[in-house]
CSV table of C-alpha atoms in Angstrom, one decimal:
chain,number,residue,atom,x,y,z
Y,1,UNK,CA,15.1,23.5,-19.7
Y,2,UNK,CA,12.8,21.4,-18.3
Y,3,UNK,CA,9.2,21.4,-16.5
Y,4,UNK,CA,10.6,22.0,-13.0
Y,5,UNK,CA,14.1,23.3,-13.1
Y,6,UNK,CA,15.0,24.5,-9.8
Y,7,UNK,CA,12.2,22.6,-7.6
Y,8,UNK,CA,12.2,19.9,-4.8
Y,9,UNK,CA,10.8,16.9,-4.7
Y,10,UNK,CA,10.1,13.9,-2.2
Y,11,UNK,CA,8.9,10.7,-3.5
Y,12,UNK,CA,7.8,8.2,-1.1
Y,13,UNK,CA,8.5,4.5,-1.3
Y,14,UNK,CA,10.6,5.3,-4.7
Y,15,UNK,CA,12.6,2.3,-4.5
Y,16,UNK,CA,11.2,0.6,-6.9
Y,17,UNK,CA,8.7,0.1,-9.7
Y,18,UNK,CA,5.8,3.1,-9.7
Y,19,UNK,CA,7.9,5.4,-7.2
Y,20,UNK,CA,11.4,5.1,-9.0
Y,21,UNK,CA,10.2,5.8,-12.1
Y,22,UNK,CA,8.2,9.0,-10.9
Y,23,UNK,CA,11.7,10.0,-9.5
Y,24,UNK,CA,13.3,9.2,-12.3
Y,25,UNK,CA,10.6,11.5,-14.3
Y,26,UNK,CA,11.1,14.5,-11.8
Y,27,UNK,CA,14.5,14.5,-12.0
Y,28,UNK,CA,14.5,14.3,-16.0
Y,29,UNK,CA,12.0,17.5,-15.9
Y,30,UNK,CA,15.0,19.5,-13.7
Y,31,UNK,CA,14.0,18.5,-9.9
Y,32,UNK,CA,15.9,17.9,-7.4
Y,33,UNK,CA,14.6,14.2,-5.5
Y,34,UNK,CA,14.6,13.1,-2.3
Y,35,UNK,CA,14.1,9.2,-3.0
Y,36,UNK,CA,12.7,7.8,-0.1
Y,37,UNK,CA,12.5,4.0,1.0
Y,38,UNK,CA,12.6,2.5,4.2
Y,39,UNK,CA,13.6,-1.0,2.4
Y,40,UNK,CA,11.1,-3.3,3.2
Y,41,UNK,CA,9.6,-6.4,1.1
Y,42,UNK,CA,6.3,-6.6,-0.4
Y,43,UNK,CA,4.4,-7.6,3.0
Y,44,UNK,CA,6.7,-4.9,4.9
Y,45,UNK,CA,9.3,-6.9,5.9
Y,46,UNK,CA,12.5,-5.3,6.3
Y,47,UNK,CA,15.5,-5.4,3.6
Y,48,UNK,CA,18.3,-3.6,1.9
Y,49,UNK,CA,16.8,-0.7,0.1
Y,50,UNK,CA,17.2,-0.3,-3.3
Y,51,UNK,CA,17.2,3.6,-3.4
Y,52,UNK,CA,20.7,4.2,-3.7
Y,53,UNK,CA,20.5,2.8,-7.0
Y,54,UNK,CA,17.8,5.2,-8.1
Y,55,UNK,CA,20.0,7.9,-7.1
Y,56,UNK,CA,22.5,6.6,-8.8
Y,57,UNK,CA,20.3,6.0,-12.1
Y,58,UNK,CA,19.4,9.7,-12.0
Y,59,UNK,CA,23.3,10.5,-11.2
Y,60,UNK,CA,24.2,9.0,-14.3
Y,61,UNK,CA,21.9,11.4,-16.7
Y,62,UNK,CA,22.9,14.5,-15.0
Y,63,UNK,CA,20.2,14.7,-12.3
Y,64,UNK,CA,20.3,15.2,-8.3
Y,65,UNK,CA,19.3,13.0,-5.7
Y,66,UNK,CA,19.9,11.8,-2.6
Y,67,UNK,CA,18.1,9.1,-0.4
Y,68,UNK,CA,16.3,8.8,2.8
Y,69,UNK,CA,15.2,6.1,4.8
Y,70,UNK,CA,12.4,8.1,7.1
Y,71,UNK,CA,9.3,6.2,8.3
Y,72,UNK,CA,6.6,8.1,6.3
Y,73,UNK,CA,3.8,6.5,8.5
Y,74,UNK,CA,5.1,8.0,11.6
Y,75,UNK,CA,5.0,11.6,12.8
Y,76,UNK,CA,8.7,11.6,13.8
Y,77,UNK,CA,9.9,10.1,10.5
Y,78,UNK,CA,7.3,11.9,8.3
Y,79,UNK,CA,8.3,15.5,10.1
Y,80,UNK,CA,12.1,14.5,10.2
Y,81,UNK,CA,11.7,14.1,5.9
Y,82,UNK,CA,9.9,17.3,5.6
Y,83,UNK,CA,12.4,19.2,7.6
Y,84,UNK,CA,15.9,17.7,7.0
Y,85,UNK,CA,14.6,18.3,2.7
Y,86,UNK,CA,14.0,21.7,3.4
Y,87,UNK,CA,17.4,22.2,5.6
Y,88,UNK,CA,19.5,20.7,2.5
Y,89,UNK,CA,18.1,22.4,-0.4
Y,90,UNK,CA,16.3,25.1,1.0
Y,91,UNK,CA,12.5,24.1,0.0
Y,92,UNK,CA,10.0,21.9,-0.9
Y,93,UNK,CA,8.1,22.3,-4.0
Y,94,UNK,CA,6.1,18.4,-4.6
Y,95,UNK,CA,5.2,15.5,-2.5
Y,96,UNK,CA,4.6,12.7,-4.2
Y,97,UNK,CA,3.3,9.9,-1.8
Y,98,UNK,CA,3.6,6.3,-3.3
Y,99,UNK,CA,5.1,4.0,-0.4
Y,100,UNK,CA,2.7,0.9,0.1
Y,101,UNK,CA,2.0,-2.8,1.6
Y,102,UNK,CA,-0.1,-5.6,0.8
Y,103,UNK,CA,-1.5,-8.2,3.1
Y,104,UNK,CA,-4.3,-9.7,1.1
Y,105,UNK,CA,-6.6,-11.4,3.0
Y,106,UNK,CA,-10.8,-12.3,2.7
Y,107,UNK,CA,-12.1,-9.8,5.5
Y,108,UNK,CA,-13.5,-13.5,7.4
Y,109,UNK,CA,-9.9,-14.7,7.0
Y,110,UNK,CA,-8.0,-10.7,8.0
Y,111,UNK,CA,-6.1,-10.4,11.7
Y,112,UNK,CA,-5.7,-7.2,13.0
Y,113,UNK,CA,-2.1,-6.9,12.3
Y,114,UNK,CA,-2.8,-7.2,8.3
Y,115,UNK,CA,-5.6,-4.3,8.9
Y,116,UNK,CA,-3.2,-2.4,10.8
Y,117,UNK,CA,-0.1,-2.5,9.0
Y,118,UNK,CA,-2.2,-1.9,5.6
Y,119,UNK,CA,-3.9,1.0,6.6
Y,120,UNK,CA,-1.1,2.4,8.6
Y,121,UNK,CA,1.6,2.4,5.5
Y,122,UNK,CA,-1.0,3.6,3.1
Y,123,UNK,CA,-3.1,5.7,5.2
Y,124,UNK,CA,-1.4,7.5,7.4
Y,125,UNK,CA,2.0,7.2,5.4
Y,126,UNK,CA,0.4,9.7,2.9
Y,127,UNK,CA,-1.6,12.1,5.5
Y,128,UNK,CA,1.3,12.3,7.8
Y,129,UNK,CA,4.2,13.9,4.8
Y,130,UNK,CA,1.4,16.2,3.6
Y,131,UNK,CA,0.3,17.3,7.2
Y,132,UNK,CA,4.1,18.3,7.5
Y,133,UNK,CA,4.6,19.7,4.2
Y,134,UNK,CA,1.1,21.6,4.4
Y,135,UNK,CA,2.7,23.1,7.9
Y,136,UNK,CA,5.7,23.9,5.6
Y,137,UNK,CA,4.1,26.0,2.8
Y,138,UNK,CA,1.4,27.4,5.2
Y,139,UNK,CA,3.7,29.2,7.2
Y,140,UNK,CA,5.9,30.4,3.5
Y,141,UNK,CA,2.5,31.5,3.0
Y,142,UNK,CA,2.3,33.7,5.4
Y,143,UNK,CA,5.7,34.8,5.1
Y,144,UNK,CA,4.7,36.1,1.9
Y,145,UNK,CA,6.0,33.6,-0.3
Y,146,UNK,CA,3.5,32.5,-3.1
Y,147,UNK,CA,5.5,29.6,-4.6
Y,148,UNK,CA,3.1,27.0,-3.1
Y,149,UNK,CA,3.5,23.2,-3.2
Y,150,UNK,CA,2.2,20.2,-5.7
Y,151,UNK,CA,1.1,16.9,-3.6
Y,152,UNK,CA,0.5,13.4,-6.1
Y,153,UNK,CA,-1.5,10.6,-3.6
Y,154,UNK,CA,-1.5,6.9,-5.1
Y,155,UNK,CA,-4.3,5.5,-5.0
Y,156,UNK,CA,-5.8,2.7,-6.8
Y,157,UNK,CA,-9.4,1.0,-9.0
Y,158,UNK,CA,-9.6,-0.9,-5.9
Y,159,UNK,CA,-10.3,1.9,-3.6
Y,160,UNK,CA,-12.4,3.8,-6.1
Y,161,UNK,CA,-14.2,0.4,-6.6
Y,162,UNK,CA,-14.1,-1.9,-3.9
Y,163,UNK,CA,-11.4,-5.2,-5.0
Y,164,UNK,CA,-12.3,-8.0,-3.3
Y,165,UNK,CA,-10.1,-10.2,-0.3
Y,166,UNK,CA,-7.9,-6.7,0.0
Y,167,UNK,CA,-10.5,-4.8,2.6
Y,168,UNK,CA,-7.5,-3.3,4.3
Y,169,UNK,CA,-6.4,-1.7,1.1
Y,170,UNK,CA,-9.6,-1.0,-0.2
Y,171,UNK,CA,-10.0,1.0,2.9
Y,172,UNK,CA,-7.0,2.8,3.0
Y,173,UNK,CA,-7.5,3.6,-0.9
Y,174,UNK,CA,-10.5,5.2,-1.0
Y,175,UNK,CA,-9.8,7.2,2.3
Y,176,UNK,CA,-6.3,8.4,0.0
Y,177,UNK,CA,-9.1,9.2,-2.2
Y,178,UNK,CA,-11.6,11.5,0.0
Y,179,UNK,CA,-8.6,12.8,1.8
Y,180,UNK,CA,-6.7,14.0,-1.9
Y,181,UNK,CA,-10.0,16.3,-2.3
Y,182,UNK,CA,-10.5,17.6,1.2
Y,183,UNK,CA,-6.9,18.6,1.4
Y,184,UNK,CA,-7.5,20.0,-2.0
Y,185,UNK,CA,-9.7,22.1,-0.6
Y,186,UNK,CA,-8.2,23.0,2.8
Y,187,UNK,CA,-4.6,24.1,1.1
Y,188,UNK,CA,-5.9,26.2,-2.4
Y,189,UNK,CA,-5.6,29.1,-0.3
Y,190,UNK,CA,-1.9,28.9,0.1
Y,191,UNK,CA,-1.0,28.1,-3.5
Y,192,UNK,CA,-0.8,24.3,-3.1
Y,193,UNK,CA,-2.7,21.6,-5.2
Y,194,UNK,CA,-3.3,17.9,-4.4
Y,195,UNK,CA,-4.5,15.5,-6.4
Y,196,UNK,CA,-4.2,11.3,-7.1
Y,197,UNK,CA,-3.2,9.0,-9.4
Y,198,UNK,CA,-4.4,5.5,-9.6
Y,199,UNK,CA,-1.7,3.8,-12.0
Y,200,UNK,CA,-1.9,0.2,-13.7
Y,201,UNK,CA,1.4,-0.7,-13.7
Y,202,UNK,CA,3.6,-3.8,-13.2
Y,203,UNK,CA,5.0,-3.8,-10.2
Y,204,UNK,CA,5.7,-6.4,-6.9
Y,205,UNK,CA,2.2,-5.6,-6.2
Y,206,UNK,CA,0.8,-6.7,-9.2
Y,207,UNK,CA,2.8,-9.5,-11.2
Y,208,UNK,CA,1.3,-12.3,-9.3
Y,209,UNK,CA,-2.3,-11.0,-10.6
Y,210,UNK,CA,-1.1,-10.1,-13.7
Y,211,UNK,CA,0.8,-12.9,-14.5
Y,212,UNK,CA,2.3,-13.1,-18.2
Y,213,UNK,CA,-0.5,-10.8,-19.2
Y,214,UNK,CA,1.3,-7.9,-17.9
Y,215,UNK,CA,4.7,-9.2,-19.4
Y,216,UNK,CA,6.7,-6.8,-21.5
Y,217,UNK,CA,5.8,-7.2,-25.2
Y,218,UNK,CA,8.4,-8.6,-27.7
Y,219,UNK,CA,10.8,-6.2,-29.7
Y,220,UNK,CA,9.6,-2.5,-29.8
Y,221,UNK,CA,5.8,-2.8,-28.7
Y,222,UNK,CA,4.8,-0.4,-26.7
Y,223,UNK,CA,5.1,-2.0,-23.2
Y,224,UNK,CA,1.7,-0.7,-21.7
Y,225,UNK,CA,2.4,-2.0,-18.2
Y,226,UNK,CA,6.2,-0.3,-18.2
Y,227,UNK,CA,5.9,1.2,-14.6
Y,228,UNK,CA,7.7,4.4,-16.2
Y,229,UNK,CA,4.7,5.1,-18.0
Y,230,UNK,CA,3.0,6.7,-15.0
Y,231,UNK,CA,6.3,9.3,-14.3
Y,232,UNK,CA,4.9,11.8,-16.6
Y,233,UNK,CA,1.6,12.1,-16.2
Y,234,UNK,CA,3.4,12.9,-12.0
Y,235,UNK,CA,5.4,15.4,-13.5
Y,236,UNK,CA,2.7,16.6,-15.0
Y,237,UNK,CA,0.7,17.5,-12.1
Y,238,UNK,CA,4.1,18.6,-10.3
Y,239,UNK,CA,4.6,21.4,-13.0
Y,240,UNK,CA,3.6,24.9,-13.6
Y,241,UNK,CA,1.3,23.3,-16.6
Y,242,UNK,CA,-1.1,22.1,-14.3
Y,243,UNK,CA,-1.6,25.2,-11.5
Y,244,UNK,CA,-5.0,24.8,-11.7
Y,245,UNK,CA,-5.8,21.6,-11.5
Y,246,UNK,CA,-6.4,20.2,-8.1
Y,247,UNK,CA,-8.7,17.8,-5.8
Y,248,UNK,CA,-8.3,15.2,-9.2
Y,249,UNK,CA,-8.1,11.7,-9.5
Y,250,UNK,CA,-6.9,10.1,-12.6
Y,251,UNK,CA,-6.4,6.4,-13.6
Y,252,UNK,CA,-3.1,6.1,-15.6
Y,253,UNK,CA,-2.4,3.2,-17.8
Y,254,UNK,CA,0.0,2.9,-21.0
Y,255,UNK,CA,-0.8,5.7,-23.1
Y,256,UNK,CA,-3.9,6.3,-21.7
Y,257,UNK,CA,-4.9,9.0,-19.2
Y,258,UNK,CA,-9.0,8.8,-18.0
Y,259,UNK,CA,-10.3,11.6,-15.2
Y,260,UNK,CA,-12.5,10.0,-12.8
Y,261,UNK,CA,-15.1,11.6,-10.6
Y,262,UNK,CA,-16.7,10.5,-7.3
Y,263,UNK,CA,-19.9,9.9,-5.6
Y,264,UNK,CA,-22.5,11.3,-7.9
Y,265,UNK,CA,-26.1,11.1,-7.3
Y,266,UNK,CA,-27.8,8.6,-9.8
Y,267,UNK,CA,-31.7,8.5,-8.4
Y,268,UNK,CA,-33.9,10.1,-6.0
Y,269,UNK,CA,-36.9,9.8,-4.3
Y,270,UNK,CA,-38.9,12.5,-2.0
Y,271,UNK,CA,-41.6,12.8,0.4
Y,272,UNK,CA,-43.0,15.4,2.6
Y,273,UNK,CA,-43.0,13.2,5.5
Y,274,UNK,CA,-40.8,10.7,7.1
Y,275,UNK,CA,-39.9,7.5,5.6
Y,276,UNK,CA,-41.3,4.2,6.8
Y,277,UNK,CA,-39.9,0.6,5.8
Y,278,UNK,CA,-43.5,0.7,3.5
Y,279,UNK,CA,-43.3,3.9,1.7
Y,280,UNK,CA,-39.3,3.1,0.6
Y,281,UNK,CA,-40.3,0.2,-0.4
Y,282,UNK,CA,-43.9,0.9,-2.5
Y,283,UNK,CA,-41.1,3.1,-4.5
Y,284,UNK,CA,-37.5,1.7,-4.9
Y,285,UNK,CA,-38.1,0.8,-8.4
Y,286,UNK,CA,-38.6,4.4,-8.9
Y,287,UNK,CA,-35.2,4.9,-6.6
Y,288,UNK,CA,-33.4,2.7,-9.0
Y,289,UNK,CA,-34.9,2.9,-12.4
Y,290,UNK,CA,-33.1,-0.2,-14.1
Y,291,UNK,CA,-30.0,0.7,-12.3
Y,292,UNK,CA,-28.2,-2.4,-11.1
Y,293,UNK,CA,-29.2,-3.3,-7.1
Y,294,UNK,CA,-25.8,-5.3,-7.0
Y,295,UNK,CA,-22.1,-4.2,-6.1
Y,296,UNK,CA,-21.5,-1.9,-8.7
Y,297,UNK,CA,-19.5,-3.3,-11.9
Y,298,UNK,CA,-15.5,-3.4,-10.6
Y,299,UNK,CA,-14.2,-1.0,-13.1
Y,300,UNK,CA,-15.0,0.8,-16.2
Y,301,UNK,CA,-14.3,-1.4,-19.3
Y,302,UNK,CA,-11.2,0.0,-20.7
């Protein structure tokens, strides 16, 4: 028996690396998977998908899966997913959104096709399957259905921190990121939870930063950077186990699972009177304490 016998799942841009092996880890835990990949290189350039071969990987232990090659950044393609899932196997249970593109660029260097395509992909290719699959359980719902829905959202330390010469995908990050917790709170009324993962992983998009750091270690190591790590912690958040946990985000790395939280109010100052240029400034060290006045620090040490 496993974690989600019976159940549904889509997994967006699971072609390869992160997405395969969340597929992979659905499908081990008892779901059904819709592997989704439009086929497209690193940049977005089309090519032959490789998401026949996941289904064929999770063929070969006994699991179910078919592809689909839907646009999940368009309305047409991300609807068309949603519905044709639902017509084959009769619901939808998880949405896992992990399809993505890099155009790296320093934002005095960026054109407007990098910032488009960026923020289109990772942007709208997550809102645009969870508007539809929030459409989906809303109206079982109110059909009297109680079953609800899971949603995973990728997001990354950049967004949550701000990397520098990606603003496109820092963007598009941390709006994944504000969106995972207002949808949170817009769809707990209808039994669905949303939350984010933001995995270290090696993957296209990150072997030419990681370089032979991220290699896989030698004989039986524990291979930290195996993008399979980050299938079960998915699974996870897909299952029964984790009903109750929702508007989340959670960085994911090896064997190491750390819950983040957002903006949180670290100083304060307060007046009876509107501020002037003078006043703010007779009292920032009091605003800041020995807080750091810089970009904050890019991650949190471990």
């Amino acid at each position: 028996m496993g974690a989600l016998d019976g159940k549904v799942a889509i997994v967006t841009g699971a072609g390869r690396g992160i997405g395969r092996g969340e597929a992979l880890a659905l499908a081990r835990e008892g779901a059904t998977v819709v592997v989704n990949d439009l086929g497209t290189s690193l940049d977005g350039a089309s090519e032959a998908s490789p998401a026949q071969q996941v289904v064929d990987d999770i063929a070969g232990f006994g699991g179910t899966a078919v592809t689909n090659d839907d646009d999940v950044a368009s309305w047409d393609g991300a609807a068309h997913l949603v519905r044709s899932t639902v017509e084959a196997f009769g619901r939808l249970d998880i949405l896992v959104n992990n399809a993505g593109v890099l155009r790296d660029q320093m934002s005095f260097k960026m054109d407007e096709e990098s910032w488009d395509a960026v923020v289109r992909v990772h942007l709208k290719g997550h809102f645009a399957p969870c508007r539809f699959a929030a459409e989906h359980w809303r109206a079982q719902s109110k059909a009297g259905n109680d079953a609800g829905g899971r949603v995973v959202n990728t997001v990354s330390e950049a967004g949550l921190y701000g990397g520098t010469g990606q603003a496109n995908y820092v963007a598009a990050k941390a709006g994944i990121a504000g969106m995972t917790v207002g949808l949170a709170r817009e769809l707990k009324n209808y039994g669905v939870t949303v939350n984010a993962i933001a995995p270290r992983a090696r993957t296209r998009m990150t072997e030419t930063v990681l370089g032979e750091f991220g290699a896989p270690p030698e004989g039986d190591a524990f291979d930290e950077w195996d993008p399979e790590n980050i299938g079960p912690v998915v699974a996870w958040l897909a299952s029964d186990e984790a009903a109750d946990v929702t508007g989340q985000v959670f960085v994911v790395f090896g064997g190491r699972l750390h819950l983040m939280e957002g903006w949180t109010m670290v100083g304060e100052i307060e007046q009876g009177t509107r501020w002037t240029v003078e006043s703010i400034a007779a009292r920032n060290q009091e605003l800041f304490g020995d807080r750091r006045r810089g970009a904050p620090r890019m991650g949190f040490g471990r």
